[in-house]
mmCIF file of C-alpha atoms in Angstrom:
data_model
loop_
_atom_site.group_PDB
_atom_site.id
_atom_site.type_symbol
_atom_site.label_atom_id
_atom_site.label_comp_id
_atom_site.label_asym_id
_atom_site.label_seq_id
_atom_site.Cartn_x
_atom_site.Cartn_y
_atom_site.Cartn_z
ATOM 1 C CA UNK A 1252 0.000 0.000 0.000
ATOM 2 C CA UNK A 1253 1.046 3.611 -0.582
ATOM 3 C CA UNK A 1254 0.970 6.112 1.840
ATOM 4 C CA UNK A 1255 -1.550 8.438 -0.166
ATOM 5 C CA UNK A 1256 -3.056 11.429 0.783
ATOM 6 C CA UNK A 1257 -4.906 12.164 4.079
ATOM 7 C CA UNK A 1258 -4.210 12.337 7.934
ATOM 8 C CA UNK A 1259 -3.241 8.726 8.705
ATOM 9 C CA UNK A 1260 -0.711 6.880 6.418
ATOM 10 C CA UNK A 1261 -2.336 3.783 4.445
ATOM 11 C CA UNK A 1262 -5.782 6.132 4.209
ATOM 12 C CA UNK A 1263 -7.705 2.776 3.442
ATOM 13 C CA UNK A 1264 -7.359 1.177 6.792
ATOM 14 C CA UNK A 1265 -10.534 1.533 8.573
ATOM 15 C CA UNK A 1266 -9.721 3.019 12.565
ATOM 16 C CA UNK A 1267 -10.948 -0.420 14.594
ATOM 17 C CA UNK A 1268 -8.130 -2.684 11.933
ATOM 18 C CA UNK A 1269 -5.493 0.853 13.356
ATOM 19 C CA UNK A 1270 -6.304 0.119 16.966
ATOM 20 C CA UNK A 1271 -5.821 -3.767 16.955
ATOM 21 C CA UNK A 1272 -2.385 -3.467 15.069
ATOM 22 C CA UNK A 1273 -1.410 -0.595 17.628
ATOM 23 C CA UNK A 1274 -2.581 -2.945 20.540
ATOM 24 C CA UNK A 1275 -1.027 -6.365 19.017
ATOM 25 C CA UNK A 1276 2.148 -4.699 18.937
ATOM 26 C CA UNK A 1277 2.233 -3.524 22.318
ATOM 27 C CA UNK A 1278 1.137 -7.433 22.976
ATOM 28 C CA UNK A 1279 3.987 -8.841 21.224
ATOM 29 C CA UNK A 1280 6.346 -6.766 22.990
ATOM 30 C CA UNK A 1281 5.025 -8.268 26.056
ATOM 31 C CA UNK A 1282 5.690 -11.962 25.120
ATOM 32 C CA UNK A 1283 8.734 -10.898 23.680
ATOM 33 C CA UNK A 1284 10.167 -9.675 26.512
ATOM 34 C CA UNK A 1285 8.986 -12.416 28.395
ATOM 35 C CA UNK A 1286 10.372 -15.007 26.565
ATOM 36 C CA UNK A 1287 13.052 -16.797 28.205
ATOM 37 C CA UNK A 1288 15.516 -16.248 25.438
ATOM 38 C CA UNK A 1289 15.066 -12.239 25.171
ATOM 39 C CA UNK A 1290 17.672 -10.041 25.612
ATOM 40 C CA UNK A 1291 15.292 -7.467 26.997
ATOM 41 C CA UNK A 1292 16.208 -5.717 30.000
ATOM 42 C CA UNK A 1293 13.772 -3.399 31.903
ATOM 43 C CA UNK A 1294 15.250 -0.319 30.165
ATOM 44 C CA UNK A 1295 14.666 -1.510 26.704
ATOM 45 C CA UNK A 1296 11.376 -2.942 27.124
ATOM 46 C CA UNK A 1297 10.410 0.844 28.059
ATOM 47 C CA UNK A 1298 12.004 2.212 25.363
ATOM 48 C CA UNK A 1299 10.279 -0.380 22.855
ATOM 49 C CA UNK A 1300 6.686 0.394 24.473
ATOM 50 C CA UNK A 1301 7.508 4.691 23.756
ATOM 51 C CA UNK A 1302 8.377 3.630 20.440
ATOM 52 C CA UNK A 1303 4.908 1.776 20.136
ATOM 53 C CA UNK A 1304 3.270 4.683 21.586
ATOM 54 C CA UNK A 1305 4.890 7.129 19.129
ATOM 55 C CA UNK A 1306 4.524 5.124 16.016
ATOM 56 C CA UNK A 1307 0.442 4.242 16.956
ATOM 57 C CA UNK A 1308 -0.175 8.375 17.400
ATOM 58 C CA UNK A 1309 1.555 8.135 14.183
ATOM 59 C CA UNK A 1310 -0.675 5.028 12.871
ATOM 60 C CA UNK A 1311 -3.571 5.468 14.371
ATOM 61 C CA UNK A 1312 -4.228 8.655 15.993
ATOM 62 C CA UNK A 1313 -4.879 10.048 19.366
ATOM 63 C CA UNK A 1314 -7.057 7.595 20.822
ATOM 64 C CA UNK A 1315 -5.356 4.455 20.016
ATOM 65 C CA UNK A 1316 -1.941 5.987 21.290
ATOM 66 C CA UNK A 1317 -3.589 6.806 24.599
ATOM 67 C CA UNK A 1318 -4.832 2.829 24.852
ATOM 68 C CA UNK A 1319 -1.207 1.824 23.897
ATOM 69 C CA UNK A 1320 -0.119 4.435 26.708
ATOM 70 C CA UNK A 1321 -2.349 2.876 29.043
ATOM 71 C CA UNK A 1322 -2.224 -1.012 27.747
ATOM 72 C CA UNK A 1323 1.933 -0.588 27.855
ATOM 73 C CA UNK A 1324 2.190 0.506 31.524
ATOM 74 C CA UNK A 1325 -0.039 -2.364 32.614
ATOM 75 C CA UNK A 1326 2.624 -4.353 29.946
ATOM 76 C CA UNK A 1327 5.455 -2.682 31.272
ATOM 77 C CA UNK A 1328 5.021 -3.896 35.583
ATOM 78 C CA UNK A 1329 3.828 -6.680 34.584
ATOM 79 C CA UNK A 1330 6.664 -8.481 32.253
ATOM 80 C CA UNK A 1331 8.986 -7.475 34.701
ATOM 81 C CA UNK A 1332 10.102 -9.672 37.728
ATOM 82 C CA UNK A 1333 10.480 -7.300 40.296
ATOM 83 C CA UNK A 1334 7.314 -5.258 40.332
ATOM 84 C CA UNK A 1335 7.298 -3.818 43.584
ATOM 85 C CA UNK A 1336 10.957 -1.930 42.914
ATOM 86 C CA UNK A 1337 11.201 1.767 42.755
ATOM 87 C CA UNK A 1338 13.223 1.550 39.622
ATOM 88 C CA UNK A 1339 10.118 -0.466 37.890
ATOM 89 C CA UNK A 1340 7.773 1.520 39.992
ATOM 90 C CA UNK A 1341 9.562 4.785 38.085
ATOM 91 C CA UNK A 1342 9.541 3.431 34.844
ATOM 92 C CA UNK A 1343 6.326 3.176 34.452
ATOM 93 C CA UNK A 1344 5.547 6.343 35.559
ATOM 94 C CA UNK A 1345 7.819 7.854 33.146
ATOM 95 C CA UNK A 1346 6.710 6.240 30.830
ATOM 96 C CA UNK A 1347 3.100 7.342 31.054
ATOM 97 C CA UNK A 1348 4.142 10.925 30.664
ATOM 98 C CA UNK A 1349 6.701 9.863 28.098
ATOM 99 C CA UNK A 1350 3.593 8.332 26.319
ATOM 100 C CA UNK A 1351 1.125 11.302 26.774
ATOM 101 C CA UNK A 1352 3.675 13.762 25.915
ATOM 102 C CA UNK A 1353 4.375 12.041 22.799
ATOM 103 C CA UNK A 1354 0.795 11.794 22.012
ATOM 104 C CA UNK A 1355 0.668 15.197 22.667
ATOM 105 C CA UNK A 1356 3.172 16.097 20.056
ATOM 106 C CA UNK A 1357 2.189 13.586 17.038
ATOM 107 C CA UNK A 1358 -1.425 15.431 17.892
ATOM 108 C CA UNK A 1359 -0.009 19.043 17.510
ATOM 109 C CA UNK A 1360 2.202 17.926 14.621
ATOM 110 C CA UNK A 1361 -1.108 16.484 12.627
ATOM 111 C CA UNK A 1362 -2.999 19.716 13.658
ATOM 112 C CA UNK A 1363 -0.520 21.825 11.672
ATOM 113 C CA UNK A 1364 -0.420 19.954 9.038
ATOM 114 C CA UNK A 1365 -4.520 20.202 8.371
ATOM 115 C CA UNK A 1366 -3.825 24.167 9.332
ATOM 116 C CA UNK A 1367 -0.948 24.549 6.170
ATOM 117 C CA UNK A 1368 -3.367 21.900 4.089
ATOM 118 C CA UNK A 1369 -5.914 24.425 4.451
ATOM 119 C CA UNK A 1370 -4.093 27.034 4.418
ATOM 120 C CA UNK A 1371 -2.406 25.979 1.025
ATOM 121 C CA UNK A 1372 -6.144 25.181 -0.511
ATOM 122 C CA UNK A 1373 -6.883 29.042 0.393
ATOM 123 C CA UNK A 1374 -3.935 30.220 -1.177
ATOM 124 C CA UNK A 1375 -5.003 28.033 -4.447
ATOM 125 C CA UNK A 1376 -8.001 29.148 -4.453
ATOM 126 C CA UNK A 1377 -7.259 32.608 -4.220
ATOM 127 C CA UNK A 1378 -4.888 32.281 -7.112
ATOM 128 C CA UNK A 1379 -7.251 30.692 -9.225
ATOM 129 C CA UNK A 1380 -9.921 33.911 -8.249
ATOM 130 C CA UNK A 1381 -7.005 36.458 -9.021
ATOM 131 C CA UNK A 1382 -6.038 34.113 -12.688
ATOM 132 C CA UNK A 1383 -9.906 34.679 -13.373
ATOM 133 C CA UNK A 1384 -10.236 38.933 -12.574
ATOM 134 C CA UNK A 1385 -6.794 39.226 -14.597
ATOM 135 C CA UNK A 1386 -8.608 37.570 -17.284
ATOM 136 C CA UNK A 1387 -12.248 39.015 -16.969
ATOM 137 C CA UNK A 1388 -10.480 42.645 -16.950
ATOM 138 C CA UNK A 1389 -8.177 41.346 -20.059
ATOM 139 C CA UNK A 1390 -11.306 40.591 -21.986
ATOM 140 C CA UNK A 1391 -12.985 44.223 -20.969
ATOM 141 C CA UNK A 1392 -10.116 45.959 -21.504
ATOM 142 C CA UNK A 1393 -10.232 44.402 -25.148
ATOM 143 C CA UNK A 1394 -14.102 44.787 -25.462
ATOM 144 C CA UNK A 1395 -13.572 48.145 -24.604
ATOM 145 C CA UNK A 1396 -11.041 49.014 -27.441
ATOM 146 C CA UNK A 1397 -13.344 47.589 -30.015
ATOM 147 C CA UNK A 1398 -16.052 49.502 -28.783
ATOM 148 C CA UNK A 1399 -14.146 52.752 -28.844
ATOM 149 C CA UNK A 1400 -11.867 52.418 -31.957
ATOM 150 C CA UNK A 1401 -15.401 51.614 -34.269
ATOM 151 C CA UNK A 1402 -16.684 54.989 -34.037
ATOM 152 C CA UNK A 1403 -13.114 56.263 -34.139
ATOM 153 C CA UNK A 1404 -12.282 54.494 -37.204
ATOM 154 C CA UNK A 1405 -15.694 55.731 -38.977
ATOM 155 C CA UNK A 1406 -15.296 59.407 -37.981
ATOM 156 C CA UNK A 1407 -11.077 59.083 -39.018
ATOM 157 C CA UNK A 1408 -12.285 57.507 -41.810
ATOM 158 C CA UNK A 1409 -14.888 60.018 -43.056
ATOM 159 C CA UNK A 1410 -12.528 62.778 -42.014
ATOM 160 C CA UNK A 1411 -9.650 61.460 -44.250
ATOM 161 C CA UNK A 1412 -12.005 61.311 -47.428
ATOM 162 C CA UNK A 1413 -13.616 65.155 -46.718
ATOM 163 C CA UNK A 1414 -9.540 66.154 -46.437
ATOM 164 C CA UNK A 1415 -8.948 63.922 -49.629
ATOM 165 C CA UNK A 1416 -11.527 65.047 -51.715
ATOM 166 C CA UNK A 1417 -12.522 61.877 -51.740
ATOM 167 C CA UNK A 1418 -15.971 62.599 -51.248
ATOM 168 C CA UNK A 1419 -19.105 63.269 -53.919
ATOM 169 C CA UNK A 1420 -20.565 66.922 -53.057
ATOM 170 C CA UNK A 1421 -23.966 65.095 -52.662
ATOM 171 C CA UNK A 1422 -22.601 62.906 -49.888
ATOM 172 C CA UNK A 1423 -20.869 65.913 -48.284
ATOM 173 C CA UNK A 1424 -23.332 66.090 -45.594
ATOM 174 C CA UNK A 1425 -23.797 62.634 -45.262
ATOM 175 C CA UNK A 1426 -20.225 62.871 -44.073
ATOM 176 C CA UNK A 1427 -20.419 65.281 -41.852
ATOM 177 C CA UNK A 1428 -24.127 63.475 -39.919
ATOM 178 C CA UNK A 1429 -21.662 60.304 -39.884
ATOM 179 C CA UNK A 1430 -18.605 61.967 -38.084
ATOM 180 C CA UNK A 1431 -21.246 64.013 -36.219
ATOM 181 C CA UNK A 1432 -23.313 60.227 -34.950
ATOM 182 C CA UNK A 1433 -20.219 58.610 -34.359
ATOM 183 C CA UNK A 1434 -18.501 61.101 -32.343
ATOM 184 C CA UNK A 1435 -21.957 61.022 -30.640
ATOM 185 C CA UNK A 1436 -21.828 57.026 -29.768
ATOM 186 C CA UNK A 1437 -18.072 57.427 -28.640
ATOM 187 C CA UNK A 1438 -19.294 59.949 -25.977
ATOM 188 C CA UNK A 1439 -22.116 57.135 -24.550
ATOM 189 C CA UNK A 1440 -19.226 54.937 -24.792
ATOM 190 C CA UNK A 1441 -17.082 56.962 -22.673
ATOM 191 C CA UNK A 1442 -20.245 57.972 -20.108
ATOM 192 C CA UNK A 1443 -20.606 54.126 -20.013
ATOM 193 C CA UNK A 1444 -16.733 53.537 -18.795
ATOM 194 C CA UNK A 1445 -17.756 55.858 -15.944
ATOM 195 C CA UNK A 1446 -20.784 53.610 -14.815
ATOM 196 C CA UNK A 1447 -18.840 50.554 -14.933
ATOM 197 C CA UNK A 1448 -18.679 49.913 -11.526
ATOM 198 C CA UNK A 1449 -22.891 49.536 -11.324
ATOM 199 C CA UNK A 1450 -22.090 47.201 -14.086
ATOM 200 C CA UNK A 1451 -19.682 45.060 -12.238
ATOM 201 C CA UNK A 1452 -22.218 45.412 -9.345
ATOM 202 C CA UNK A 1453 -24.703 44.076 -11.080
ATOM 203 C CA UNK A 1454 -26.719 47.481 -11.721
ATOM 204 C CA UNK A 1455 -26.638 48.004 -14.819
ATOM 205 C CA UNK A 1456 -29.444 49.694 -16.287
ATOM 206 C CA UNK A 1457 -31.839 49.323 -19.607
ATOM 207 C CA UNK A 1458 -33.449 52.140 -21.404
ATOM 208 C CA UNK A 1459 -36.146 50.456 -23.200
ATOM 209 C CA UNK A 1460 -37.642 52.953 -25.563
ATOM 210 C CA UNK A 1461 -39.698 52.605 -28.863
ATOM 211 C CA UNK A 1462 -37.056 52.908 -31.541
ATOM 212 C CA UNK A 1463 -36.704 52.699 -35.521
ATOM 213 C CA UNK A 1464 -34.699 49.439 -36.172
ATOM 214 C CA UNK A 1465 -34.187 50.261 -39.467
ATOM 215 C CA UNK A 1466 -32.950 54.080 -38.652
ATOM 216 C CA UNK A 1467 -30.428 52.208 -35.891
ATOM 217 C CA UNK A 1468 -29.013 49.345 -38.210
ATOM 218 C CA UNK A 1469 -28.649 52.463 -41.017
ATOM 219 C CA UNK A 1470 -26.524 54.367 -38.757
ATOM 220 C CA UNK A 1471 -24.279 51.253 -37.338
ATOM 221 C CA UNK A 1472 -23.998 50.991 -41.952
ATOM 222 C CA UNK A 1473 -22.662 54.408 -41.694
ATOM 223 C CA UNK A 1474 -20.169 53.665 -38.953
ATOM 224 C CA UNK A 1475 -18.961 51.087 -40.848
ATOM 225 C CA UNK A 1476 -18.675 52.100 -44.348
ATOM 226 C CA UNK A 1477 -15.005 54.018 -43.760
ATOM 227 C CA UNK A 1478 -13.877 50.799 -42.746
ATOM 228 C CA UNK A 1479 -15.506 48.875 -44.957
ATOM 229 C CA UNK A 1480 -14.275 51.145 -47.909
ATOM 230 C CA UNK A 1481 -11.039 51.386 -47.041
ATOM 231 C CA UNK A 1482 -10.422 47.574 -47.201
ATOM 232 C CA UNK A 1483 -12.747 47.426 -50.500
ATOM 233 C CA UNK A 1484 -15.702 45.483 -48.903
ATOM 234 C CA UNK A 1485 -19.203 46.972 -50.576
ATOM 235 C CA UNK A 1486 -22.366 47.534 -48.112
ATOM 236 C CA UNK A 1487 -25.469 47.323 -49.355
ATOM 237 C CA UNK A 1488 -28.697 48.529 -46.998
ATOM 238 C CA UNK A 1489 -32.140 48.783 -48.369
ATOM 239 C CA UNK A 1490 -34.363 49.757 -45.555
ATOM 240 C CA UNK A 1491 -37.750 48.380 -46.962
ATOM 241 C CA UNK A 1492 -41.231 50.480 -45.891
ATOM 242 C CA UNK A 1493 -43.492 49.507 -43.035
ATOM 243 C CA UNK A 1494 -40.829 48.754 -41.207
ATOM 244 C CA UNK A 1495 -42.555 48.672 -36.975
ATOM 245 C CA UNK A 1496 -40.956 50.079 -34.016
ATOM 246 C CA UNK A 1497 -39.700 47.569 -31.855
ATOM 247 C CA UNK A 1498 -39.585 48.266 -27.694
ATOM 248 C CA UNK A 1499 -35.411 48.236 -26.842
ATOM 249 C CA UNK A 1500 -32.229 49.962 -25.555
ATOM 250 C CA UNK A 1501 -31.123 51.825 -28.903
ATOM 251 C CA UNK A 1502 -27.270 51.946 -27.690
ATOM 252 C CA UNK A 1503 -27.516 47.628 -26.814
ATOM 253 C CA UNK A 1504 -29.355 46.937 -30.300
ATOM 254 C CA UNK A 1505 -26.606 49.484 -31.841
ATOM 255 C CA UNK A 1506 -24.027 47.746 -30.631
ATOM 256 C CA UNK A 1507 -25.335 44.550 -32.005
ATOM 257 C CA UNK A 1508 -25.195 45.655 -35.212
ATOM 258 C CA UNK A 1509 -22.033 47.578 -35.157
ATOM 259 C CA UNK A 1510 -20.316 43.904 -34.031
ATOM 260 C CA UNK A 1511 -21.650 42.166 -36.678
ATOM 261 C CA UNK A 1512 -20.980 44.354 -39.191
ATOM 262 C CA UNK A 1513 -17.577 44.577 -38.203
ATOM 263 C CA UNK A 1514 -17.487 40.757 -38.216
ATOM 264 C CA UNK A 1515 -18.780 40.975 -41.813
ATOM 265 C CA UNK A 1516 -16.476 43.452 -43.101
ATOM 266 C CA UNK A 1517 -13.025 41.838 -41.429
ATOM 267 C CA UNK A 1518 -13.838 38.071 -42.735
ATOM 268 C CA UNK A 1519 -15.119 39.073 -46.109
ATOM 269 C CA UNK A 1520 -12.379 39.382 -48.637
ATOM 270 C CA UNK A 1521 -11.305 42.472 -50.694
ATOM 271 C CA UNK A 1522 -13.876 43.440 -53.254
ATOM 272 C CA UNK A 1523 -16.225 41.234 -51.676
ATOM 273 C CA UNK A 1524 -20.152 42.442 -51.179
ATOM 274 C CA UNK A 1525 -21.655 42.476 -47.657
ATOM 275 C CA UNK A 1526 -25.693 42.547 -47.883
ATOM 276 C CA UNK A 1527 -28.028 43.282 -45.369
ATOM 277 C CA UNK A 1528 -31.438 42.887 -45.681
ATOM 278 C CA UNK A 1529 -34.820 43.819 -43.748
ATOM 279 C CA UNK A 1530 -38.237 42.077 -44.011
ATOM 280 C CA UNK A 1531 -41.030 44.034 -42.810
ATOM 281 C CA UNK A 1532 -43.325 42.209 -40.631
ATOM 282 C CA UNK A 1533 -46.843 43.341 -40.780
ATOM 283 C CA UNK A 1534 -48.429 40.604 -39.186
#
């Protein structure tokens, strides 16, 4: 058997099977000093019984190295042949302190182990709470970059085309409404950074309104078509009529579409085509 892992060595032992090996030993140091043969002398047979004592607290824990205490002084006067002598007489009484003492000890020494065992599974489990906040605020702090840098990129990216030139004089002032919106949504975003700790609180509010999906997913387009032009991606949006108002937080359903659209723009290839279409439910 291995030792394994636990308070008593060989862990699968049931406590009665610890007690009777504890106690057998003591017996057979009893009939071994006894014998007529043994070598034994009064000293030694002490010395043998503190060694039982120790290695049962070891073995089989408090109680059993109590009985040994106990069961090994009653041992100890009686396999001697003088029993009435002082020198027996103080043998057995040190002995029983020897015994309790060392009971004592192997009792303290398990007790501090179970403390630093526990201790150690804190520790562990405190590590694994700090691994998981180092990697929650890793995955904000990137959430929070994409949010930011897609109206950044959209009003840098309308800005660049107005300085270029780049722009048709009839889309002029669709230009400036899309730097104008997206400047807008970067100024939620940062009001939102300052009311992040009711988010991570648990507080976080909704603003349920009745919006225009169609007017929202048009101006996540807008955001988007800088980006989407620059890397030669097409967008096509054809709001269809009739479309209903729908009850929801404009900024959540914004940022819906502003994530997928940036999903659709950075996996579709160069000169590639992203379409969006809208079914109006009248029903």
């Amino acid at each position: 058997m291995s030792r394994g892992v636990g308070p008593y060595p060989f862990p699968t032992l049931p406590g009665p099977v610890r007690q009777f090996v504890s106690i057998s030993v003591v017996i057979m140091v009893f009939f071994l000093a006894r014998s007529p043969a043994s070598l034994i002398d009064d000293g030694t047979l002490f010395l043998l019984l503190s060694v039982t004592v120790l290695g049962s607290a070891w073995f089989a824990g408090t109680g059993a190295a109590i009985a040994v205490t106990s069961v090994g002084a009653i041992v100890g006067a009686f396999a001697t042949d003088d029993r009435a002598s002082v020198a027996v007489q103080t043998h057995v009484v040190l002995f029983l302190i020897q015994g309790f003492l060392l009971t004592l000890i192997v009792s303290e020494l398990r007790r501090t182990r179970r403390l630093a065992e526990r201790e150690a599974r804190v520790a562990h489990a405190a590590r694994l709470e700090g691994e998981t906040a180092s990697r929650m605020k890793d995955e904000f702090l990137t959430t929070i970059s994409h949010e930011l840098r897609t109206p950044l990129n959209a009003i840098l990216g309308w800005a660049v085309m107005l300085r270029n030139n780049s722009v048709d004089v009839a889309k002029i002032p669709r230009a400036y409404e899309a730097i104008f919106n997206n400047a807008t949504r970067q100024g939620r975003l940062i009001e939102e950074l300052l009311d992040v700790s009711r988010i991570v609180a648990g507080r976080a509010s909704i603003d349920l309104q009745e919006i225009d999906i169609a007017e929202n997913l048009r101006g996540a387009v807008e955001a988007m078509m800088p980006s989407a032009s620059a890397k030669g991606v097409e967008i096509r949006f054809d709001a269809p009529t009739g479309v209903p108002c729908v009850i929801a937080d404009p900024r959540r359903v914004e940022q819906v579409f502003l994530n997928l659209l940036s999903n659709a723009v950075k996996f579709t290839p160069a000169g590639g085509r992203v379409q969006i279409q809208m079914t109006a439910n009248t029903g």
